[in-house]
Structures are given as C-alpha cells and as structure tokens.
mmCIF file of C-alpha atoms in Angstrom:
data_model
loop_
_atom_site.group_PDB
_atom_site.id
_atom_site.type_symbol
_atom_site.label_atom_id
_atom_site.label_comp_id
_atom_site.label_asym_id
_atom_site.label_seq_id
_atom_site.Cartn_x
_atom_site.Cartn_y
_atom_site.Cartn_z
ATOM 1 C CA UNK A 1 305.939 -182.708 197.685
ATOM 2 C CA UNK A 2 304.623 -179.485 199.915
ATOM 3 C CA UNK A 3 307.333 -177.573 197.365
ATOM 4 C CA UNK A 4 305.904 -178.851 194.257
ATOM 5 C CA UNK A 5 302.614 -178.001 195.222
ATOM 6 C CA UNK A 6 303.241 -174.687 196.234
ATOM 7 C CA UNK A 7 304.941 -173.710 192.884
ATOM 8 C CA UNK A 8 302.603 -175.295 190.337
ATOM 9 C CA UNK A 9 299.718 -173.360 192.814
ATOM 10 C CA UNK A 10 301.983 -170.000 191.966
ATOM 11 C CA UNK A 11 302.537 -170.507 188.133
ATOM 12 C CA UNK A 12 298.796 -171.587 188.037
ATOM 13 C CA UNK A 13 298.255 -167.776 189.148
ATOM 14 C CA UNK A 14 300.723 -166.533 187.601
ATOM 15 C CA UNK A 15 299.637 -167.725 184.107
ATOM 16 C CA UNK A 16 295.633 -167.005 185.228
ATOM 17 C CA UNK A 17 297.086 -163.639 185.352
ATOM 18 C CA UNK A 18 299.180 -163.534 182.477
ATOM 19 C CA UNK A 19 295.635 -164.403 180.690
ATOM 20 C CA UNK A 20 293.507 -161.913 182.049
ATOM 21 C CA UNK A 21 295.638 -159.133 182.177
ATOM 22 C CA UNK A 22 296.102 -159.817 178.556
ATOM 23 C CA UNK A 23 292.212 -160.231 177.712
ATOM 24 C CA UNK A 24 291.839 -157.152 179.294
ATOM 25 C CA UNK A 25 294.199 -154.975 177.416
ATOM 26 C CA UNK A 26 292.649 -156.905 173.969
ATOM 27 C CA UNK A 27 289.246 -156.866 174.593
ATOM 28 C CA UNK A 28 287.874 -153.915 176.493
ATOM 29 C CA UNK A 29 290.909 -151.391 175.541
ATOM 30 C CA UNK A 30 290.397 -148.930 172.336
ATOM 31 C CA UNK A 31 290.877 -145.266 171.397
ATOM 32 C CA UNK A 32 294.615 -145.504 173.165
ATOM 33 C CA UNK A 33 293.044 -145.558 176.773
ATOM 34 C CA UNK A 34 292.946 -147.776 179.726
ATOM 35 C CA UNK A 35 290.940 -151.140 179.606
ATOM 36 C CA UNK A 36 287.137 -150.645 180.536
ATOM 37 C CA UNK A 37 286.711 -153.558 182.675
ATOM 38 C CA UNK A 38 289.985 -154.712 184.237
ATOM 39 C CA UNK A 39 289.839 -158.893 185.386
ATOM 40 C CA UNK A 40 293.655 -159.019 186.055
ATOM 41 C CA UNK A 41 292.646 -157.542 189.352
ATOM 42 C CA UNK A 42 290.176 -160.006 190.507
ATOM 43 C CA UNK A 43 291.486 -162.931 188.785
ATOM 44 C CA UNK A 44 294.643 -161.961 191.121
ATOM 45 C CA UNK A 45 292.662 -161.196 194.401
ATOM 46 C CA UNK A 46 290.589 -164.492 194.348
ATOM 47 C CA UNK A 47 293.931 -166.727 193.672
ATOM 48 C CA UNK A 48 295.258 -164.822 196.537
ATOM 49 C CA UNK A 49 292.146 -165.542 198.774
ATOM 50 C CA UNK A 50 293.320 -169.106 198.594
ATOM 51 C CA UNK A 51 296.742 -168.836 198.583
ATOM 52 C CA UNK A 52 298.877 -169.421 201.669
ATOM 53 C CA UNK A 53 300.507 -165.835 202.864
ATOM 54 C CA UNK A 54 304.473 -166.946 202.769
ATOM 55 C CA UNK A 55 303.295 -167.720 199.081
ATOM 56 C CA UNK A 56 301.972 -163.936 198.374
ATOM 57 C CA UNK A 57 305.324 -162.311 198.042
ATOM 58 C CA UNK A 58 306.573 -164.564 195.151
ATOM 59 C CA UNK A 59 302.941 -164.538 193.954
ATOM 60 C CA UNK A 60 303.037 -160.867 193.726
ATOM 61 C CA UNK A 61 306.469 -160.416 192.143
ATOM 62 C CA UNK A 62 305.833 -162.874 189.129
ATOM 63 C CA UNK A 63 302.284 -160.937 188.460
ATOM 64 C CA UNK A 64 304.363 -157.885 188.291
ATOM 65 C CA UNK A 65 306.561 -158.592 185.714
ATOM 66 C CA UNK A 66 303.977 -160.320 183.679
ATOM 67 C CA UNK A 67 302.104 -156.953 184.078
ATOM 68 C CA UNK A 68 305.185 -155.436 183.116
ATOM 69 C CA UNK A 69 306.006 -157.232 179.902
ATOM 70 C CA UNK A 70 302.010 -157.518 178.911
ATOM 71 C CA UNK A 71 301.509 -153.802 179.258
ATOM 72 C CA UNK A 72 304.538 -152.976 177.331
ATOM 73 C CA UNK A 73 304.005 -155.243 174.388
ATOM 74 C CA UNK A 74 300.739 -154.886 173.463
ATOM 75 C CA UNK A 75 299.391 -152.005 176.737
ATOM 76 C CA UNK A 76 300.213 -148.272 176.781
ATOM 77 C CA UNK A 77 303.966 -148.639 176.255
ATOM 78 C CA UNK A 78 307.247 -150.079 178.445
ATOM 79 C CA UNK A 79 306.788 -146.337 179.941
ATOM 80 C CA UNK A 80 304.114 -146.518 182.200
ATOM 81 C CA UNK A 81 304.603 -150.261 182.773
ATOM 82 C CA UNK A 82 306.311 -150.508 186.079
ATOM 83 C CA UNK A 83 304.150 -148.126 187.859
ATOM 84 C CA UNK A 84 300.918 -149.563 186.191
ATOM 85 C CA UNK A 85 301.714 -153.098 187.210
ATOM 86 C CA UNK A 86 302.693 -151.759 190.866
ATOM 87 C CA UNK A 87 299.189 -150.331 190.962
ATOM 88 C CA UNK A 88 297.257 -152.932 189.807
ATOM 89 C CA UNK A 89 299.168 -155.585 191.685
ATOM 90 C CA UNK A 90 298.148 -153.556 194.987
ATOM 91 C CA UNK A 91 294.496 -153.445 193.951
ATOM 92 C CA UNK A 92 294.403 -157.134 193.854
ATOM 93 C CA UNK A 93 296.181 -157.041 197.080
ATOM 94 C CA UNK A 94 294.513 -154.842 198.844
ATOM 95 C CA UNK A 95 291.295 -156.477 197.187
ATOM 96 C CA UNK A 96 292.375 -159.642 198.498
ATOM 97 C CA UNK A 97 293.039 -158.703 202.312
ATOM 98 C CA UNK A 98 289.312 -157.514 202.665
ATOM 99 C CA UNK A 99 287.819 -160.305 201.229
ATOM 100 C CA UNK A 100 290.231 -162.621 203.476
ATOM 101 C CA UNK A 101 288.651 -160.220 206.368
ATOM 102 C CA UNK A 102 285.338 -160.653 205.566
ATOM 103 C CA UNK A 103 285.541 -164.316 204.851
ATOM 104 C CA UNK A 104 286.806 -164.912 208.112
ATOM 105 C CA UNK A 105 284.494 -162.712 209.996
ATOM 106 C CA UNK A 106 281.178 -162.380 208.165
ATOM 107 C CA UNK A 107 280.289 -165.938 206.658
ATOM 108 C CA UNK A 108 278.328 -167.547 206.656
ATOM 109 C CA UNK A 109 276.369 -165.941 209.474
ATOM 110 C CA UNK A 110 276.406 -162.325 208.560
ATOM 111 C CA UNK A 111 276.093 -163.040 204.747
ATOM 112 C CA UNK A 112 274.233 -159.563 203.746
ATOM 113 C CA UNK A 113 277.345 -157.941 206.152
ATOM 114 C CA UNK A 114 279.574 -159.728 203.861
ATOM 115 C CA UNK A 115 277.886 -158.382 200.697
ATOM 116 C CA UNK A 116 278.102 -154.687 202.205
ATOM 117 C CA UNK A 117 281.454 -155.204 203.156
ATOM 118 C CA UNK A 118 282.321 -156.560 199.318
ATOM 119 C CA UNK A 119 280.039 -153.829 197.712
ATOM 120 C CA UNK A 120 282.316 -150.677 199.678
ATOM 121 C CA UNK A 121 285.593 -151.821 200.339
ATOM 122 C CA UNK A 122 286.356 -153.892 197.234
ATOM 123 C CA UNK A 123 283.658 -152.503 194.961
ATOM 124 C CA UNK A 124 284.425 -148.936 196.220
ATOM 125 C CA UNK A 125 287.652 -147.887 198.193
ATOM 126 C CA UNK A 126 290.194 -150.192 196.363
ATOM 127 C CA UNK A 127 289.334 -149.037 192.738
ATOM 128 C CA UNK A 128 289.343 -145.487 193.976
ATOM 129 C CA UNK A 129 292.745 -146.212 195.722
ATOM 130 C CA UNK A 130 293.912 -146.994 192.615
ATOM 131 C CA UNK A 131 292.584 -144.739 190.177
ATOM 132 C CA UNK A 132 294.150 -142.002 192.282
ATOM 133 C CA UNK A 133 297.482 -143.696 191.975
ATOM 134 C CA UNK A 134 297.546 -144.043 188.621
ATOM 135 C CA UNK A 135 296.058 -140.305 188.108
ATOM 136 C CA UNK A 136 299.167 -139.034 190.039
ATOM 137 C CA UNK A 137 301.801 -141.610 188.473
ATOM 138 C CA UNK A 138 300.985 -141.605 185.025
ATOM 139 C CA UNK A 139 300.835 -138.140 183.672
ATOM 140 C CA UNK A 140 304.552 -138.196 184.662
ATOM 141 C CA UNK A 141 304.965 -140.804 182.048
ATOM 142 C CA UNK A 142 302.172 -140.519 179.440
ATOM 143 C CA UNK A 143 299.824 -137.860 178.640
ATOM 144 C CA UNK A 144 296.586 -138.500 180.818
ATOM 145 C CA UNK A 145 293.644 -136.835 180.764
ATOM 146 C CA UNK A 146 292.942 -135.883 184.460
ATOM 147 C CA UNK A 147 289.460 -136.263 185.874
ATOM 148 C CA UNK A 148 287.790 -138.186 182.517
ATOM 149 C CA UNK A 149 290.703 -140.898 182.546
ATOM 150 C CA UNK A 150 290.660 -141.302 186.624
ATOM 151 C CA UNK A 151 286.832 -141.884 186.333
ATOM 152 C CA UNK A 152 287.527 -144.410 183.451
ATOM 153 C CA UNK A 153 290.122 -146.176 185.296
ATOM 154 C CA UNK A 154 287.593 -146.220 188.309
ATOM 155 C CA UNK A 155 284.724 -147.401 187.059
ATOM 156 C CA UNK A 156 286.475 -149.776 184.948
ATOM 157 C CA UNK A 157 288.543 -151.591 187.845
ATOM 158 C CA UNK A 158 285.267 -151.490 190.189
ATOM 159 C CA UNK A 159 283.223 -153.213 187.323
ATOM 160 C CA UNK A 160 286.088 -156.056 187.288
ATOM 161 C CA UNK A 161 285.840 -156.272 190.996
ATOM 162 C CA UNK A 162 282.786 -156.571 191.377
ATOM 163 C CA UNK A 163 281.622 -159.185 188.613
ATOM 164 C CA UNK A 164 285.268 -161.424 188.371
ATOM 165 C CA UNK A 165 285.951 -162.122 191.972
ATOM 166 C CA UNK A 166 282.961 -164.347 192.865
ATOM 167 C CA UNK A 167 283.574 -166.251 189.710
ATOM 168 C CA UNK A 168 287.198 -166.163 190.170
ATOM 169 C CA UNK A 169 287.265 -167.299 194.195
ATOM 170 C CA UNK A 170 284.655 -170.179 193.111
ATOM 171 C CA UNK A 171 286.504 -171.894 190.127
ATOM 172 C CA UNK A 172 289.756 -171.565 192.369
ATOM 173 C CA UNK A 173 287.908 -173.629 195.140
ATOM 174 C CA UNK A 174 286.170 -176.228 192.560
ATOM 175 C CA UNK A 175 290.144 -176.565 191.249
ATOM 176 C CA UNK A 176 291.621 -176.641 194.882
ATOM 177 C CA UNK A 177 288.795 -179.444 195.987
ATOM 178 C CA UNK A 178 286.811 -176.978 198.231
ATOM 179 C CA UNK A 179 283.925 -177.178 196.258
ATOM 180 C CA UNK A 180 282.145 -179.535 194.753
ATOM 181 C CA UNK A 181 279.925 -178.770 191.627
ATOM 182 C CA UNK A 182 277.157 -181.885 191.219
ATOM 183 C CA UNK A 183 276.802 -184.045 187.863
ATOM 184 C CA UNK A 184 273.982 -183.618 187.722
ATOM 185 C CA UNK A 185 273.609 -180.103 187.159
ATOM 186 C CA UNK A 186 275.801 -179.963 184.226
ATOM 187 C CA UNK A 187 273.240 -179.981 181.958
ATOM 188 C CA UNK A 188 271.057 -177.699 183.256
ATOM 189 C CA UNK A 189 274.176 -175.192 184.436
ATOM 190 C CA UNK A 190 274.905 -175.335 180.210
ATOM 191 C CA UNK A 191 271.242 -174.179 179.034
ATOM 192 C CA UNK A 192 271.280 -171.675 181.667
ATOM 193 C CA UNK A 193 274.176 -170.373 180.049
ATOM 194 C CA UNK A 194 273.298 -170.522 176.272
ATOM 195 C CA UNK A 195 269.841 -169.095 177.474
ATOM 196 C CA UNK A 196 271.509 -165.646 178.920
ATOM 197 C CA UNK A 197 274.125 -165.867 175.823
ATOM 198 C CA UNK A 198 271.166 -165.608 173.360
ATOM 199 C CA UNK A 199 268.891 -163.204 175.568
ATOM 200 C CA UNK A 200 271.835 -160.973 175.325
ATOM 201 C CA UNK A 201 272.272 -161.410 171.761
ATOM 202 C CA UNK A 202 268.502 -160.781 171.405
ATOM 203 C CA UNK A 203 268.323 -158.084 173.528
ATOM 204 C CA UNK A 204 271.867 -156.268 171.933
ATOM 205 C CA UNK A 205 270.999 -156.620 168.586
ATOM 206 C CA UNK A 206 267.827 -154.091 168.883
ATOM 207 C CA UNK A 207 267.671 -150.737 170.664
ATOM 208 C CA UNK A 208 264.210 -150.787 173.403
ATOM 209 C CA UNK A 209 265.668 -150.107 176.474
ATOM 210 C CA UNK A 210 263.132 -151.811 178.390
ATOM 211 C CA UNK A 211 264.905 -154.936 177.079
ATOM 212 C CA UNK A 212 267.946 -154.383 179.261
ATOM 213 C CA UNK A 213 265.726 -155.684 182.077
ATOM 214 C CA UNK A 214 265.702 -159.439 180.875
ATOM 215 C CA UNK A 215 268.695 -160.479 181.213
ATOM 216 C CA UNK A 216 268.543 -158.968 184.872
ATOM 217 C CA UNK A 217 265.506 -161.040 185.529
ATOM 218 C CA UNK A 218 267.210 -163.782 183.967
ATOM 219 C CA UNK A 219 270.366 -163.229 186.202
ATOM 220 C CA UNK A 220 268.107 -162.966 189.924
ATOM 221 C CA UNK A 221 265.588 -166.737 188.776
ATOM 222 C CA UNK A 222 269.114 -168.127 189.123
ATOM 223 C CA UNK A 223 270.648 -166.463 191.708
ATOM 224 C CA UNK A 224 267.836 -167.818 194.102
ATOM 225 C CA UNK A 225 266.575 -171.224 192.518
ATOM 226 C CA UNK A 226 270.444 -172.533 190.541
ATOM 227 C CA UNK A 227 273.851 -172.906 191.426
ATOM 228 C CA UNK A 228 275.566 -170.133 192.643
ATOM 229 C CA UNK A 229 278.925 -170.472 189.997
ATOM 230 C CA UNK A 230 276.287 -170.260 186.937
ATOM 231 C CA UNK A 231 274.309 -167.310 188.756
ATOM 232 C CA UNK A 232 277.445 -165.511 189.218
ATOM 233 C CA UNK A 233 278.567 -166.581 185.957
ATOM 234 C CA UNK A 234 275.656 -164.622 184.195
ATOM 235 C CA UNK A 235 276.626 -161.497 184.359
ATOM 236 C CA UNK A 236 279.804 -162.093 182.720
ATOM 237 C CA UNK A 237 278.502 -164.084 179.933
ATOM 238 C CA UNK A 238 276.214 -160.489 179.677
ATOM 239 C CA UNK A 239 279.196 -158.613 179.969
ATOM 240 C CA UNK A 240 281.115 -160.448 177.541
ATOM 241 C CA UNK A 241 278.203 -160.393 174.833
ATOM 242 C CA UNK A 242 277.028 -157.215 175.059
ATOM 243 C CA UNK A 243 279.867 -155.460 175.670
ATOM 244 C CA UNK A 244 281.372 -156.575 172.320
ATOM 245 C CA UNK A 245 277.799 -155.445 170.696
ATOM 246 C CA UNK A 246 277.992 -152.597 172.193
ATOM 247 C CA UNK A 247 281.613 -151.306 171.455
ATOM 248 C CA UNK A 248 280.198 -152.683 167.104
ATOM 249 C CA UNK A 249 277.436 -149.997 167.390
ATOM 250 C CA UNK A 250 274.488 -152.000 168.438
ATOM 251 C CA UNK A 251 271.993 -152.354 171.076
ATOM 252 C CA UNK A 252 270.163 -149.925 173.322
ATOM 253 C CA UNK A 253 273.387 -147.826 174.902
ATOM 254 C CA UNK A 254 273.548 -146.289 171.205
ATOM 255 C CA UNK A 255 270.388 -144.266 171.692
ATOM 256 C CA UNK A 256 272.566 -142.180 173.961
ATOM 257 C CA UNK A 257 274.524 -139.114 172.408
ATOM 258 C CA UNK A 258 277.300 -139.940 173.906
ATOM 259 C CA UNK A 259 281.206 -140.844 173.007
ATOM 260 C CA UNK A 260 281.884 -144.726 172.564
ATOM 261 C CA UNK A 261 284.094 -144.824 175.834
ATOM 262 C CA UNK A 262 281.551 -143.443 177.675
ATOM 263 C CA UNK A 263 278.531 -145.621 176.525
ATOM 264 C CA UNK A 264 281.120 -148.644 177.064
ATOM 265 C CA UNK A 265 281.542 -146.952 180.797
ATOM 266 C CA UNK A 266 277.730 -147.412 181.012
ATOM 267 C CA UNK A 267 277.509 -150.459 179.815
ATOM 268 C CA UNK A 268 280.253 -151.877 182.288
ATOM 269 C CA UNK A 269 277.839 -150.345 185.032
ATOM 270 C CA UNK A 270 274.876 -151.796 183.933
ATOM 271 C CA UNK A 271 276.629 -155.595 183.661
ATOM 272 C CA UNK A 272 277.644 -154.956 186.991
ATOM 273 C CA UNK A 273 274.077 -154.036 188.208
ATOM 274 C CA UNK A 274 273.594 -157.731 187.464
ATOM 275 C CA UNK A 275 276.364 -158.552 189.802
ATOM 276 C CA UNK A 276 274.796 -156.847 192.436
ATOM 277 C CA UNK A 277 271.696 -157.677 192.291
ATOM 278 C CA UNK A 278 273.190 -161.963 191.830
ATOM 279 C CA UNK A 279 275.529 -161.703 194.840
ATOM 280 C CA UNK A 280 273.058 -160.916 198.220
ATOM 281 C CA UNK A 281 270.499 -163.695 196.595
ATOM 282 C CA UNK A 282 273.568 -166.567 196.265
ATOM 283 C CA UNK A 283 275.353 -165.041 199.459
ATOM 284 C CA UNK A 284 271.554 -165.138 201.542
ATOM 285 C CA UNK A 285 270.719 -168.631 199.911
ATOM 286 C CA UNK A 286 273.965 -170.364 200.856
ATOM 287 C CA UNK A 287 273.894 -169.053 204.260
ATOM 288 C CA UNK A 288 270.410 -170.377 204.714
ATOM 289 C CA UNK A 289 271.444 -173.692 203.363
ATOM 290 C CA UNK A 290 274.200 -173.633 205.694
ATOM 291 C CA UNK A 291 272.428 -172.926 208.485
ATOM 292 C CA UNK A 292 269.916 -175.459 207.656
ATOM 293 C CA UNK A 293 272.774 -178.374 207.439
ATOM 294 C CA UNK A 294 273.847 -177.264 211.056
ATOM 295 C CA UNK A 295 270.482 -177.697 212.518
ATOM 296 C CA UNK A 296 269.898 -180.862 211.139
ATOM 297 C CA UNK A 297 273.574 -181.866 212.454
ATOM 298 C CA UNK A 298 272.257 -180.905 215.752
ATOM 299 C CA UNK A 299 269.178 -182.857 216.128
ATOM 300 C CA UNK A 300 271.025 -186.057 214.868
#
C-alpha cells in the first residue's frame, strides 16, 4: 500500500510537471527565446515541499527526462535539452530546500521572516543561480545572446517563483488532505475570481496606466479579508489575462517604446508585484489566526 502511494504521489508530479513545463514553452515563449515566466520550476519545488526525501531522487530523474523530451519537441531543440532540464530541475531543487528550511524554522511564528526569506533566496539567489548556468551552458549549444538573454531567463524564472509556488504548495496540501478549503466559500472564492478576470480584461483592453493599480487593490482586499488560495490565486489569473493582452498589442505596457520581449519582461514584473504585495498580508493573517487558535487552546 505505502508503495502504491508513493508512486501515484511521483507520477502525480511528474505529469504536474510534464504540464507546466509544457504551458510554459506554449504560452509565454515567442521570437525563438526562452519562456518569460517559467511554472515548471515552482510547480516542481512545491510537489517537492511535500514529498518525502527517499522519493526526490526518482522525482527528479522522471522531471528530467520529461524536460528533456518537452524541450526538444516543441522547446529550443534536442540540443540544449539535457543541460536545460539539468538546470531547471536544480532550480526547483534548490527552490525547494529553502522553502523546506523556512517552513520548518520560520512558521508560523516568524511569518514576515518567512516572507523575506521567500522574497531573497527563492525569489532572488535561485533564479540568478540559474540564469548563470544556463548563460555559461548554452552558448556552447545554441547561439545566446549574453547579458539580454541571462536577464530574460532571470527575470522570467523569478516571476514563476515567486507567483506559482504559493499556489502550487497550497493545491498540493488541499490534494494531500493538509488543508481544508470550506463549502462555503466556494461561491464567493468563484466571483472573486471572475471579478479580477474581468478587471484585468477591463483594465488590458485600454492604455491609462493608472489602471494597472486595480487589480493590485483588488489582489491586497483579499489577501487580508478572503482565503488565502484565491488571494494567491489573483495574481495569476492577472498574469494569465494580461499577459496574453499584452503579448496581442493591448493594454497600458504598449505606451512604452520598447521591444515586445521586453514589455512582456515588464509585465511579468508587474504581475509579480501583486505577488508580493498578496504574500506578507496571507502569511501575517494566518499566523495571527494561528496564534489566536493556540491561545484559545490554552485557556480551555
């Protein structure tokens, strides 16, 4: 029984992976480049969060070779391949090992420690990690353009980071039993949803810049009144929306006189501005709430 478990738990992942990885590459890659928000990564890193370490290894090795065969059929090319699914694989890895870290030592106590600790290490020294990997490997194989594709690469993988892996870690828990999302807030979860989908439409379909602060206002009310899978949630219903507006030619980002991979760049930093402004609010709040629950434990 413990067997069976363990192996439908790794082809879960495994075809997660296989999912995002491909979305990815589909989505948010054009002109020939890299993918401007990568969610193989954190799709990955959250599975691995609840995964059981004798597990990783075969984990790992099976999101390789998906990487492998994705990236070569419809990616850059069977060239860079291997060496682009050994980098991305230790992103989520390494993305993984901090969160476990923090997790373990940061919540639910020290939850604005934990949000610092997510913001720089996984938000900040693992996408760097590995766009300087992939800026040394990949010119070997493919012609890469140096400084504009590392930054790219960066920014892209960061963005992913940053927005997937709260969403990620909480569906895996609400699928594993560790969470528990109420009835009774289905309904209201749903028009919370459709109201950000159509705010973004609204706001992506006309060019005032001063609009791009709605949905961000829209994003924080829920972060520190709703549930904390639809506030994190938000921005990538934003992200998903706007980002395919953006890449058609509408909405404010086409004021700027700028190339279309670099207003897409832009855009990926201003859905994950969302993010960060969602994730200390839901982190804070659930802390508080825990805290609260203790208290009351005590004086029963």
């Amino acid at each position: 029984m413990q067997r069976a478990r363990e192996s439908r738990s790794c082809t879960v992942t495994v075809i997660v992976y296989a999912m995002a990885v491909s979305y990815s590459i589909l989505v948010s890659r054009f002109e020939g480049g890299i993918a401007m928000i990568w969610v193989g990564g954190p799709v990955l890193a959250a599975r691995l969060v609840e995964t059981p370490r004798p597990l990783w290894l075969r984990t790992l090795l099976w999101c390789m070779l998906v990487n492998v065969v994705i990236t070569g059929c419809i990616g850059l090319g069977w060239g860079p391949a291997v060496p682009l699914a050994v980098v991305n694989v230790a992103e989520a890895t390494g993305a993984a090992l901090i969160l476990r870290v923090l997790l373990r030592s940061c919540w639910p106590e020290d939850a604005l420690e934990l949000v610092a600790g997510y913001y720089l290490g996984i938000g900040l020294l693992v996408p760097l990690g590995g766009a300087a990997l992939g800026t040394l490997v990949l010119p070997l194989i493919v012609p890469f353009h140096g400084a504009h594709s590392f930054f790219h690469w960066f920014i892209g993988h960061a963005v992913g980071l940053i927005m997937a892996i709260p969403v990620s870690l909480t569906l895996s828990r609400l699928a594993g039993g560790r969470e528990r999302f109420e009835h009774e807030e289905v309904v209201s979860s749903v028009l919370q949803l459709a109201v950000m989908a159509l705010l973004t439409y609204a706001v992506f379909t006309q060019t005032m810049p001063i609009a791009l602060l709605l949905p961000m206002a829209l994003a924080v009310c829920v972060a520190w009144f709703g549930n904390a899978l639809i506030a994190t949630s938000l921005p990538v219903v934003l992200a998903m929306i706007g980002g395919r507006l953006t890449r058609a030619g509408y909405g404010p980002f086409q004021l700027l006189d700028l190339p279309l991979g670099d207003r897409m760049q832009l855009f990926a930093l201003y859905a994950a501005a969302a993010t960060l402004c969602v994730l200390p609010l839901v982190c804070e709040r659930a802390a508080r709430h825990r805290r609260r629950a203790t208290l009351v434990m005590a004086l029963d």
